[in-house]
Coordinates of C-alpha atoms in Angstrom, one line a residue:
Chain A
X1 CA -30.1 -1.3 -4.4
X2 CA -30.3 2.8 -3.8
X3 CA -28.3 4.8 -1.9
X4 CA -29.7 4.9 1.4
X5 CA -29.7 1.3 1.6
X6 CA -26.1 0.8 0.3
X7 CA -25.5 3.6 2.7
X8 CA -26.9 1.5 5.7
X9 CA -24.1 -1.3 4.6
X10 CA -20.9 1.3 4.7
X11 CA -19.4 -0.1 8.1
X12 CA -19.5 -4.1 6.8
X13 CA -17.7 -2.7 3.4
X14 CA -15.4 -0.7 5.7
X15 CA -14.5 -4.1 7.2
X16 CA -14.3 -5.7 3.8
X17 CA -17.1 -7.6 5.2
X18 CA -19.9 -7.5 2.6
X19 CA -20.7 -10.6 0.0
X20 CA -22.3 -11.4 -3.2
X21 CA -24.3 -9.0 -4.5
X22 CA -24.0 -6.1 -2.1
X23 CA -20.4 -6.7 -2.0
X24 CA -21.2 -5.9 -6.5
X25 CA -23.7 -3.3 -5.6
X26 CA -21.4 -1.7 -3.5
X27 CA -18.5 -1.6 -5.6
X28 CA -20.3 0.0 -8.2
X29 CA -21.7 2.8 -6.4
X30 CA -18.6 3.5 -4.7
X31 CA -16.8 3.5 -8.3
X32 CA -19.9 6.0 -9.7
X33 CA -18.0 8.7 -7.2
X34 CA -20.9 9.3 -4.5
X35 CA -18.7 11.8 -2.2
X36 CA -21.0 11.0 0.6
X37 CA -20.5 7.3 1.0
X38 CA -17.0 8.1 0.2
X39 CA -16.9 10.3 3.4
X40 CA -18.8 7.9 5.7
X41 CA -16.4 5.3 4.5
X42 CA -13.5 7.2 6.0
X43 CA -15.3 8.1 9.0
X44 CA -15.9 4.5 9.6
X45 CA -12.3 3.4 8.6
X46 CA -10.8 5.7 10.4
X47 CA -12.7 4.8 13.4
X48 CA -11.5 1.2 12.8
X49 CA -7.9 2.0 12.5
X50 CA -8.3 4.2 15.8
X51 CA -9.4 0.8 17.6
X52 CA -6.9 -1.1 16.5
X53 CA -4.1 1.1 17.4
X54 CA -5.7 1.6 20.8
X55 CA -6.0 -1.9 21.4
X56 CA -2.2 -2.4 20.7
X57 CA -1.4 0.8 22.4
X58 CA 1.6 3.0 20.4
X59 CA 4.9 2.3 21.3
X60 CA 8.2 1.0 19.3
X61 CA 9.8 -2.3 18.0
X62 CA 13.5 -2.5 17.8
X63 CA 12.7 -5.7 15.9
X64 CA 10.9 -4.2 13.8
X65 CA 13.2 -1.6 13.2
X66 CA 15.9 -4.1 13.2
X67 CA 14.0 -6.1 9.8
X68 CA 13.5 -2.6 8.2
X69 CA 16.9 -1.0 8.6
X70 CA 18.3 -3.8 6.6
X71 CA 16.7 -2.8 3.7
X72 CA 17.1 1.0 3.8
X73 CA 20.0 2.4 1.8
X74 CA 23.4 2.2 3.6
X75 CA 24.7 5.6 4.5
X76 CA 23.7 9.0 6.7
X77 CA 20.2 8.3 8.8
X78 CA 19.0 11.2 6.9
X79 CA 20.4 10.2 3.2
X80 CA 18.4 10.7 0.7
X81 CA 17.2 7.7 -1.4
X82 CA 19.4 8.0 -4.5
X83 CA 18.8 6.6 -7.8
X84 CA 21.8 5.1 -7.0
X85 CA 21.3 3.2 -3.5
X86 CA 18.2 1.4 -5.9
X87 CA 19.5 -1.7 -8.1
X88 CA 19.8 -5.3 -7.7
X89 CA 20.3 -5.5 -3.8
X90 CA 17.1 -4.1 -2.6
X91 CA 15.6 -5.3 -6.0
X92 CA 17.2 -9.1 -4.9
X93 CA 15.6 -8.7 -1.1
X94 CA 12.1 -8.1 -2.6
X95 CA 11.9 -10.7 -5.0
X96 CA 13.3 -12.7 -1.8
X97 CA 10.3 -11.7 0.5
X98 CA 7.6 -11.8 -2.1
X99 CA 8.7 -15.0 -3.1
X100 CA 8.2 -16.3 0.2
X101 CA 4.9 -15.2 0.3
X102 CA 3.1 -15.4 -3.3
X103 CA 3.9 -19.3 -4.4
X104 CA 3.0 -18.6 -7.8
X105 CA 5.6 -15.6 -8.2
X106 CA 8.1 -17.9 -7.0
X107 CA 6.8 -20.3 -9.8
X108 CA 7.2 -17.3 -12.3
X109 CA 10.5 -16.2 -10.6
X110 CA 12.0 -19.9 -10.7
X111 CA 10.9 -19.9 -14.5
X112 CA 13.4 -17.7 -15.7
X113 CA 16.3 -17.9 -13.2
X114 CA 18.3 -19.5 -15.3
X115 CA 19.2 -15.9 -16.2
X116 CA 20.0 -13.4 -14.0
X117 CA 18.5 -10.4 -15.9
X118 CA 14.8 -12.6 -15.7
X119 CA 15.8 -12.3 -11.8
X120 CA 16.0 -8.6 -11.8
X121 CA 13.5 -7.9 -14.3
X122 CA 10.7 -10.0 -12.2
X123 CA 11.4 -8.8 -8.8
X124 CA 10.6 -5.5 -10.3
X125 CA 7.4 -6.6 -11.7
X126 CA 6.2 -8.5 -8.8
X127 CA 6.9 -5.5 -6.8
X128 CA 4.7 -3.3 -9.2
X129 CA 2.2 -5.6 -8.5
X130 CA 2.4 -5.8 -5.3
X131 CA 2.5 -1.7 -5.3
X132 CA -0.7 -1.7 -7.1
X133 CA -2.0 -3.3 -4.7
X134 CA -1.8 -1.7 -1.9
X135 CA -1.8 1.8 -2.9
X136 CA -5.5 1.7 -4.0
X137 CA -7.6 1.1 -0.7
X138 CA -10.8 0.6 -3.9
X139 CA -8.7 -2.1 -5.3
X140 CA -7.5 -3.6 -2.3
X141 CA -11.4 -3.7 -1.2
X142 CA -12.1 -5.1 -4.6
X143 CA -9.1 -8.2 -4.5
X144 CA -10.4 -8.9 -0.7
X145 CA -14.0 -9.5 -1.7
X146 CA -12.7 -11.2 -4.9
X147 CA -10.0 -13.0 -3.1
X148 CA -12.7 -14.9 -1.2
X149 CA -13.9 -16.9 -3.8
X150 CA -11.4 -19.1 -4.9
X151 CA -12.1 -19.3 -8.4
X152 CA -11.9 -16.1 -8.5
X153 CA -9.2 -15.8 -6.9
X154 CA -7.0 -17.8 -8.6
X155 CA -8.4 -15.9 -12.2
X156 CA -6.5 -12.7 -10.7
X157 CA -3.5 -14.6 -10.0
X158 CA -3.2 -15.8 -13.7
X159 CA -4.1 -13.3 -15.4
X160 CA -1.0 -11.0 -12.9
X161 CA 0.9 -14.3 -14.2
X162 CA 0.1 -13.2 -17.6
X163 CA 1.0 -10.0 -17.5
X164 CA 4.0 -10.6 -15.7
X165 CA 5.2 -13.1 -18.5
X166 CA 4.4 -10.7 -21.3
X167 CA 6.3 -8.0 -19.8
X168 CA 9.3 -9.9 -19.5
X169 CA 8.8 -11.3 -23.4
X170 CA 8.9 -7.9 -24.7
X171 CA 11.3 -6.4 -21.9
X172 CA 14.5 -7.0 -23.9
X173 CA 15.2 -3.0 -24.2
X174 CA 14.9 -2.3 -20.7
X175 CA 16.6 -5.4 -19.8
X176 CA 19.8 -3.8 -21.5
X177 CA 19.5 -0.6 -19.4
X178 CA 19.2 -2.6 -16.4
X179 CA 22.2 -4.7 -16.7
X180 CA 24.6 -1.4 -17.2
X181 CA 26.6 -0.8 -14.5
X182 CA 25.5 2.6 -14.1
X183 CA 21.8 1.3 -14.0
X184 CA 19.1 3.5 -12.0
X185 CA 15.8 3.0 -11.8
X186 CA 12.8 5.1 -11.0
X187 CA 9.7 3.3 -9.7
X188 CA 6.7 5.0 -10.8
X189 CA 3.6 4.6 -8.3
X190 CA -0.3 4.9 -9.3
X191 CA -2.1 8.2 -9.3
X192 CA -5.9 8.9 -8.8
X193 CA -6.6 8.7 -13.0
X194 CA -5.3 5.0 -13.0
X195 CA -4.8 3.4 -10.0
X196 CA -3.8 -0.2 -11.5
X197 CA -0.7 1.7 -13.2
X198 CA 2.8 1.0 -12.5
X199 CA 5.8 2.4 -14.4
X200 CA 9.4 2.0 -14.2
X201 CA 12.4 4.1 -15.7
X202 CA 16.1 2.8 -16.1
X203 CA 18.6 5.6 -17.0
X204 CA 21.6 4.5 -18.1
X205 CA 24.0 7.6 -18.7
X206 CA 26.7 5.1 -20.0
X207 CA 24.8 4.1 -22.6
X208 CA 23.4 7.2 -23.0
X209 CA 19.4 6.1 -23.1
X210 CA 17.1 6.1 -20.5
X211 CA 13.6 3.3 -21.0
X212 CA 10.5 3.6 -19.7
X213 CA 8.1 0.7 -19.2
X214 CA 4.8 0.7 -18.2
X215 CA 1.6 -1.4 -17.1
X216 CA -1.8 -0.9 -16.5
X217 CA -2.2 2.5 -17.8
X218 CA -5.9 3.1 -19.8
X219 CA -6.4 3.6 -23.5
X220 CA -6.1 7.6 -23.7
X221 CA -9.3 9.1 -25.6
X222 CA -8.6 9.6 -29.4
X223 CA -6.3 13.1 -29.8
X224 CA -4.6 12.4 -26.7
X225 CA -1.2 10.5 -26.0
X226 CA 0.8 9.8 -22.6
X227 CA 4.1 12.0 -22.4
X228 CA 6.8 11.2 -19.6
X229 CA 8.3 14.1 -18.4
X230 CA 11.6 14.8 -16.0
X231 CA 11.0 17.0 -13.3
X232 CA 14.3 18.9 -12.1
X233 CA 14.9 21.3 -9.3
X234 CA 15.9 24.3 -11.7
X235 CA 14.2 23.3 -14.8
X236 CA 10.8 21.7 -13.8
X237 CA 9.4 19.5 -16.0
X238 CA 11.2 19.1 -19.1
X239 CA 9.3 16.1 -22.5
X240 CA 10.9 13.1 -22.1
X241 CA 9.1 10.8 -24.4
X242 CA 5.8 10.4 -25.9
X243 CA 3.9 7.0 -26.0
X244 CA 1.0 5.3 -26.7
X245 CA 0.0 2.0 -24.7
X246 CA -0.8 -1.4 -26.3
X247 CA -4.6 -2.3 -26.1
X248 CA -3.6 -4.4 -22.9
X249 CA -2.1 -0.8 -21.0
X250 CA 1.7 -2.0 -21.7
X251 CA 4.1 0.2 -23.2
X252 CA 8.2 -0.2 -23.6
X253 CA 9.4 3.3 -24.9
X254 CA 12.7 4.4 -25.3
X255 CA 13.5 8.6 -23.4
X256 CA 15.8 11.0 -23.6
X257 CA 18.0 11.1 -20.8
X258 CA 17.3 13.5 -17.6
X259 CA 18.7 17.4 -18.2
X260 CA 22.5 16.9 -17.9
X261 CA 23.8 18.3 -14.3
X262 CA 20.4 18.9 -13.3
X263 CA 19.5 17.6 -9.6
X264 CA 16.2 15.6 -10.5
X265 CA 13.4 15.6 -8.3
X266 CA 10.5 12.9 -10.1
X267 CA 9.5 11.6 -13.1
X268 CA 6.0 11.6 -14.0
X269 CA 3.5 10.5 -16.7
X270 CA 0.5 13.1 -18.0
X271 CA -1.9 12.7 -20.3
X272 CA -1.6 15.2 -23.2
X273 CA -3.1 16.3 -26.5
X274 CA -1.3 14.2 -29.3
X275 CA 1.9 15.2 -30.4
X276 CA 2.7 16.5 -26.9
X277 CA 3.3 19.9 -25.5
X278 CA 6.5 21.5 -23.6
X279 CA 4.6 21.8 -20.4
X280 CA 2.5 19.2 -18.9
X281 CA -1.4 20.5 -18.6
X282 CA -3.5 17.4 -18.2
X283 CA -3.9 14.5 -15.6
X284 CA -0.7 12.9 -14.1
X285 CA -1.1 8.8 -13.7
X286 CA 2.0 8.6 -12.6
X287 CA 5.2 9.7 -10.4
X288 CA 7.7 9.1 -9.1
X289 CA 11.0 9.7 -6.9
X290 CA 14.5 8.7 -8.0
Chain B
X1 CA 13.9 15.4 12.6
X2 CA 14.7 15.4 16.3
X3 CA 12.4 13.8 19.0
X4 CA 13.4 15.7 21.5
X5 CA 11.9 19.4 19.6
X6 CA 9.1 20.5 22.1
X7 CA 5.9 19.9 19.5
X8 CA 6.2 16.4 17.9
X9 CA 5.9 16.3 14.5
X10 CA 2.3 15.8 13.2
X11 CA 2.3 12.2 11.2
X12 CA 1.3 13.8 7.9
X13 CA 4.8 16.3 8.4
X14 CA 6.9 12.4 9.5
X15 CA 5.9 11.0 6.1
X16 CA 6.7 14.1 4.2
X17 CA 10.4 13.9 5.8
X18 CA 9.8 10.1 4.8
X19 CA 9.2 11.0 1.2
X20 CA 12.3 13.4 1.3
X21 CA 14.5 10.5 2.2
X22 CA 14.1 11.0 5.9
X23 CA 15.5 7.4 7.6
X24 CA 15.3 9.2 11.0
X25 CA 12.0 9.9 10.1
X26 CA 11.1 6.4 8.9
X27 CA 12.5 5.3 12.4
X28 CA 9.8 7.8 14.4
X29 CA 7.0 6.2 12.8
X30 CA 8.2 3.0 13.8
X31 CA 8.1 4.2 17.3
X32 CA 4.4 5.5 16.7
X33 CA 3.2 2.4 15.0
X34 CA 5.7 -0.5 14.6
X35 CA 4.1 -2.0 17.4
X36 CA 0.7 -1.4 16.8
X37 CA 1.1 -2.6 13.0
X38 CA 3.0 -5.7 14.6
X39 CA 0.1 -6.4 16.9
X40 CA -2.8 -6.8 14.5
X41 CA -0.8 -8.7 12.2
X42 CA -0.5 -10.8 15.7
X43 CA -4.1 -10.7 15.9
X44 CA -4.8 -11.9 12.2
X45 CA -1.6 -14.0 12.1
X46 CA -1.0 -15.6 15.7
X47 CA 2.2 -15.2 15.2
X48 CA 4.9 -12.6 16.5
X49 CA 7.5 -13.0 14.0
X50 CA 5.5 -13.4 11.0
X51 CA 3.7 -10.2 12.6
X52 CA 7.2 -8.1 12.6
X53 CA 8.1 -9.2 9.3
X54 CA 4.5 -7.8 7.8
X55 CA 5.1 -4.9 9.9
X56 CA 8.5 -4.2 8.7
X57 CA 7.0 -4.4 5.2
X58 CA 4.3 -2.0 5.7
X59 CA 7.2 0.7 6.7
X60 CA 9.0 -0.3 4.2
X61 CA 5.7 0.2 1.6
X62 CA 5.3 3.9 3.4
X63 CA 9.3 4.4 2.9
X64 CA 8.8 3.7 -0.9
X65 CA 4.9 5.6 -1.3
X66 CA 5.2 8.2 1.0
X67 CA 5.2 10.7 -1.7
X68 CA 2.0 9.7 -2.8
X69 CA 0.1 9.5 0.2
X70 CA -2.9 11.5 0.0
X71 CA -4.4 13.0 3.5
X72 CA -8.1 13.6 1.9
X73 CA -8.4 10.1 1.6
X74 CA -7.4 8.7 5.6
X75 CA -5.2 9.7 8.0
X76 CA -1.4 8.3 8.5
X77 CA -2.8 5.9 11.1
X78 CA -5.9 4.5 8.6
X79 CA -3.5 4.2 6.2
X80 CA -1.1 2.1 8.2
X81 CA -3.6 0.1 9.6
X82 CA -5.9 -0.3 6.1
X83 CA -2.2 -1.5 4.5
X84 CA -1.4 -4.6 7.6
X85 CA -4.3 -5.7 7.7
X86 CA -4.2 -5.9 4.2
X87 CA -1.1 -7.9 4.3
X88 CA -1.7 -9.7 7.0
X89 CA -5.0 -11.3 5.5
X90 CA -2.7 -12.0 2.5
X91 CA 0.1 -13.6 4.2
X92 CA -2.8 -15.6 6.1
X93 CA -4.2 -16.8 2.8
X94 CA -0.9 -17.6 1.7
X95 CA -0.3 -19.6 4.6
X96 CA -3.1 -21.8 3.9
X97 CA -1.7 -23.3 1.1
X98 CA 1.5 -24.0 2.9
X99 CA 2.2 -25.4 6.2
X100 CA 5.1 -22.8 6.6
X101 CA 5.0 -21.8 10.4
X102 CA 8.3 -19.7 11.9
X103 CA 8.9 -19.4 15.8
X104 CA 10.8 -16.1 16.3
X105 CA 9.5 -14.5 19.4
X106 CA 10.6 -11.2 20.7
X107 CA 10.2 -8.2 22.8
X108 CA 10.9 -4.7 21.9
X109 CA 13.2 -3.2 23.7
X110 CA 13.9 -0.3 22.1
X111 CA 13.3 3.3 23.6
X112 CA 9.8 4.7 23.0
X113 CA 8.5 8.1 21.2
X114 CA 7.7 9.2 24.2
X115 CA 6.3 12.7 23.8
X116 CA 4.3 11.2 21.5
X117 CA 2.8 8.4 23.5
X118 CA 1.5 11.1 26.5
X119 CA -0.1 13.4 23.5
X120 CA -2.0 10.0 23.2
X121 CA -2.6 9.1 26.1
X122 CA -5.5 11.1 26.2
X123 CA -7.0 10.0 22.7
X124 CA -6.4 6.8 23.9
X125 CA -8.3 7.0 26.4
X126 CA -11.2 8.1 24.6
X127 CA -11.2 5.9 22.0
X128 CA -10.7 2.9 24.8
X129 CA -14.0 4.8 26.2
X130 CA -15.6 4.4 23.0
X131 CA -14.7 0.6 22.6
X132 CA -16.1 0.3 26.5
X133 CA -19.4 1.7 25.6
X134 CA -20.3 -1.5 23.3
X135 CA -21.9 -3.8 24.2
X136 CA -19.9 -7.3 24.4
X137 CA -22.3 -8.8 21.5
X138 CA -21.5 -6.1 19.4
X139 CA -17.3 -5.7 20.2
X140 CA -17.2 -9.6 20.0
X141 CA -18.6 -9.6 16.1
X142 CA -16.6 -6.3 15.3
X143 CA -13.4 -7.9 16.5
X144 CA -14.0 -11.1 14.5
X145 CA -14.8 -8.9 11.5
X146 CA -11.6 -6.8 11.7
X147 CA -9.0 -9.4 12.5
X148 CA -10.2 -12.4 10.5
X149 CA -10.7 -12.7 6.8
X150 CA -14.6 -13.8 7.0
X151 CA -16.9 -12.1 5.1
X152 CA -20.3 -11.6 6.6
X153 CA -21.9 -14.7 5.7
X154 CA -18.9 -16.9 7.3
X155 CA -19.2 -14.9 10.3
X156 CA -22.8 -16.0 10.7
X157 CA -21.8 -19.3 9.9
X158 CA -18.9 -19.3 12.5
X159 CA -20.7 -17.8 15.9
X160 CA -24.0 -19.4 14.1
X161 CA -26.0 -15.9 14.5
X162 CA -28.2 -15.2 11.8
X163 CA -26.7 -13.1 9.3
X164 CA -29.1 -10.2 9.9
X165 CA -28.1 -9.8 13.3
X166 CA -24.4 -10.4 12.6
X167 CA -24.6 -7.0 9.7
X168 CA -26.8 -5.0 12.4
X169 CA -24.4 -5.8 15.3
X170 CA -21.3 -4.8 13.3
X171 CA -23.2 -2.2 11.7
X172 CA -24.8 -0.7 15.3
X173 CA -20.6 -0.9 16.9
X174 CA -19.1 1.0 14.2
X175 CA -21.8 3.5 14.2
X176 CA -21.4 3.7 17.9
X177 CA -17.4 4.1 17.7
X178 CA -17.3 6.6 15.1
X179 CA -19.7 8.5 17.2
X180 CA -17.8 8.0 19.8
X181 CA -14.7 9.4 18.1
X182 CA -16.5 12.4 16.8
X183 CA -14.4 15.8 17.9
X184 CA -11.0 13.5 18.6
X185 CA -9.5 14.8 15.3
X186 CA -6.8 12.8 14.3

């Protein structure tokens, strides 16, 4: 199919509408980078989301606000969301709520309850997962047309399954950071270069290491390497570690801890020449808030 | 962030308080969209409480991502709405392998934004204009695209239209809507 006739389907793919093989012909002219079926896509997108909000007319929810307060951070309405305010409660609710709506994560979840850490350690995955998910609208287009063939379907969820068992196989590191008392974590969401990435950082001052552990990430071009980096409020971004993923995008690689007495702002991943540099210069694939 | 200040912040400056910790913040978009995120999960769902609970977790996914939303690719309100319908379609799909129905109902109560709401009055309106000018053929089959998980061929199936008419009618609407919308800005 060319362009103009691909172009003539935009509002059915905007609606996640389209099937077989324009549904493939599609995605594979959208994923070439043709800026002006990217545009009309918005255009017709946003016109969707316009209609819907019209149709339900703005206006609040206490309930709603009722469901989400519980899982906001305890404190000032204005707090910031510490590194602190982050471990095993909120990490406990979402395993709770994603377990009640993925049986097969509750399948992986009920696996290894019999230890506590397995608990943790899965909620956070699932949660990656579920964050890759919905932070690429490409991908999310991709699973829904996908997600209507069942076959198919149930291929994704196995192959998630998968990866979520090998993380936890080789997750023993990490799994130390998490269970220090003085555990934080750092959940690193998906930027533009590799939008099925997800990354997560433990700092453990008490133990004095900090782990980083990744998914999804590409093979970097030969020459190049991934290097983490802290980004503070006086010192900007300052090397944390250098790494390499395994063939499958996984890495578990051990940082130097954040700039002591520095107020941290992110944590981010760039892709750099081999051997790393002191300043980050190429693409960042991931970030994140503490 | 106050809602009394005399120009409401844009969306775009809510979710940058959002991504700098902002609960107050978190708690305006609520009032902007809570209930139109609750209400087409209603639509997809059929259910109020399962609606609130997706809701809830599509604030709660802007709380955690707000520092990476991107305004060149959708506005606030695309985003929100491209993430519950999202969800709701999954928690749909979910529900179909499990008979797993909750009965919760409620009404909000709770004090709307409203300098907010009578700044939208107005685009309301005109996109309520635009949904008017369609014709009921065409509204009908864009509807039962947006809030159902069919794909194009199922639709057909479902109103039993062929499915050349069913991707020219939804086709044809959306052209007509986004014209429609042209020069509202967002």
């Amino acid at each position: 199919m060319d362009h103009d006739q691909l172009k003539d389907l935009l509002p059915l793919e905007a609606l996640g509408t389209l099937d077989g093989e324009e549904a493939r012909a599609m995605a594979a002219h959208l994923a070439e980078g043709c800026d002006e079926c990217e545009a009309e896509l918005r255009a017709f997108r946003e016109a969707l989301a316009a209609m819907a909000i019209s149709a339900a007319g703005a206006g609040p929810s206490d309930q709603i606000w009722r469901r989400l307060e519980s899982r906001l951070p305890a404190g000032a309405g204005a707090a910031s969301p510490s590194m602190q305010d982050r471990p095993a409660e909120r990490t406990r609710d979402r395993a709770a709520r994603i377990g009640v709506s993925r049986t097969w994560r509750v399948a992986a979840v009920a696996a290894a309850a019999a230890a506590i850490v397995l608990f943790v350690m899965t909620g956070n995955y699932a949660n990656q997962i579920s964050a890759i998910r919905a932070d690429d609208s490409a991908r999310i287009a991709a699973l829904g047309r996908q997600a209507r063939e069942l076959a198919a379907e149930l291929d994704d969820r196995n192959r998630d399954l998968a990866v979520l068992r090998g993380q936890i196989a080789v997750s023993g590191q990490l799994t130390q950071a998490v269970l220090a008392p003085d555990a934080r974590m750092i959940r690193l969401a998906p930027l533009a270069p590799a939008p099925s990435a997800a990354g997560l950082v433990a700092v453990t001052p008490s133990q004095n290491h900090a782990v980083l552990q990744v998914a999804g990430l590409p093979t970097p071009p030969p020459g190049k390497e991934y290097e983490l980096w802290w980004i503070g409020a006086k010192s900007g971004p300052v090397k944390a570690a250098l790494f390499a993923p395994t063939a499958q995008g996984d890495a578990t690689v051990a940082s130097t801890l954040p700039p002591a007495g520095e107020q941290l702002l992110a944590s981010a991943i760039t892709l750099e020449p081999a051997g790393g540099v002191d300043k980050p210069t190429g693409a960042m694939y991931l970030k994140g808030a503490p | 962030m106050q809602k009394t200040s005399a120009i409401p912040p844009s969306d775009e400056a809510v979710v940058r308080a959002i991504a700098g910790g902002d609960q107050e913040s978190l708690r305006l978009l609520n009032s902007r969209y809570g209930n139109a995120l609750a209400a087409v999960a209603e639509r997809v769902l059929g259910d109020r409480a399962d609606a609130e609970e997706v809701a809830a977790d599509v604030l709660w996914q802007a709380w955690r991502q707000a520092a990476v939303f991107d305004r060149s690719r959708g506005s606030v309100g695309a985003w929100l709405m491209m993430l519950v319908r999202s969800r709701a379609i999954d928690r749909l799909r979910a529900r179909a392998a499990r008979a797993n129905l909750r009965d919760d109902p409620a009404v909000s109560t709770d004090a709307p934004d409203a300098t907010f709401d009578i700044n939208n009055a107005q685009r309301r309106h005109v996109v309520q204009a635009a949904i008017a000018a369609l014709q009921d053929s065409e509204r009908a089959v864009l509807e039962l695209a947006y809030y159902s998980d069919l794909s194009q061929s199922a639709i057909a199936e479902r109103t039993g239209l062929p499915l050349g008419t069913v991707k020219s009618r939804i086709r044809s609407a959306l052209i007509k809507l986004r014209e429609g919308l042209k020069g509202l800005g967002d």
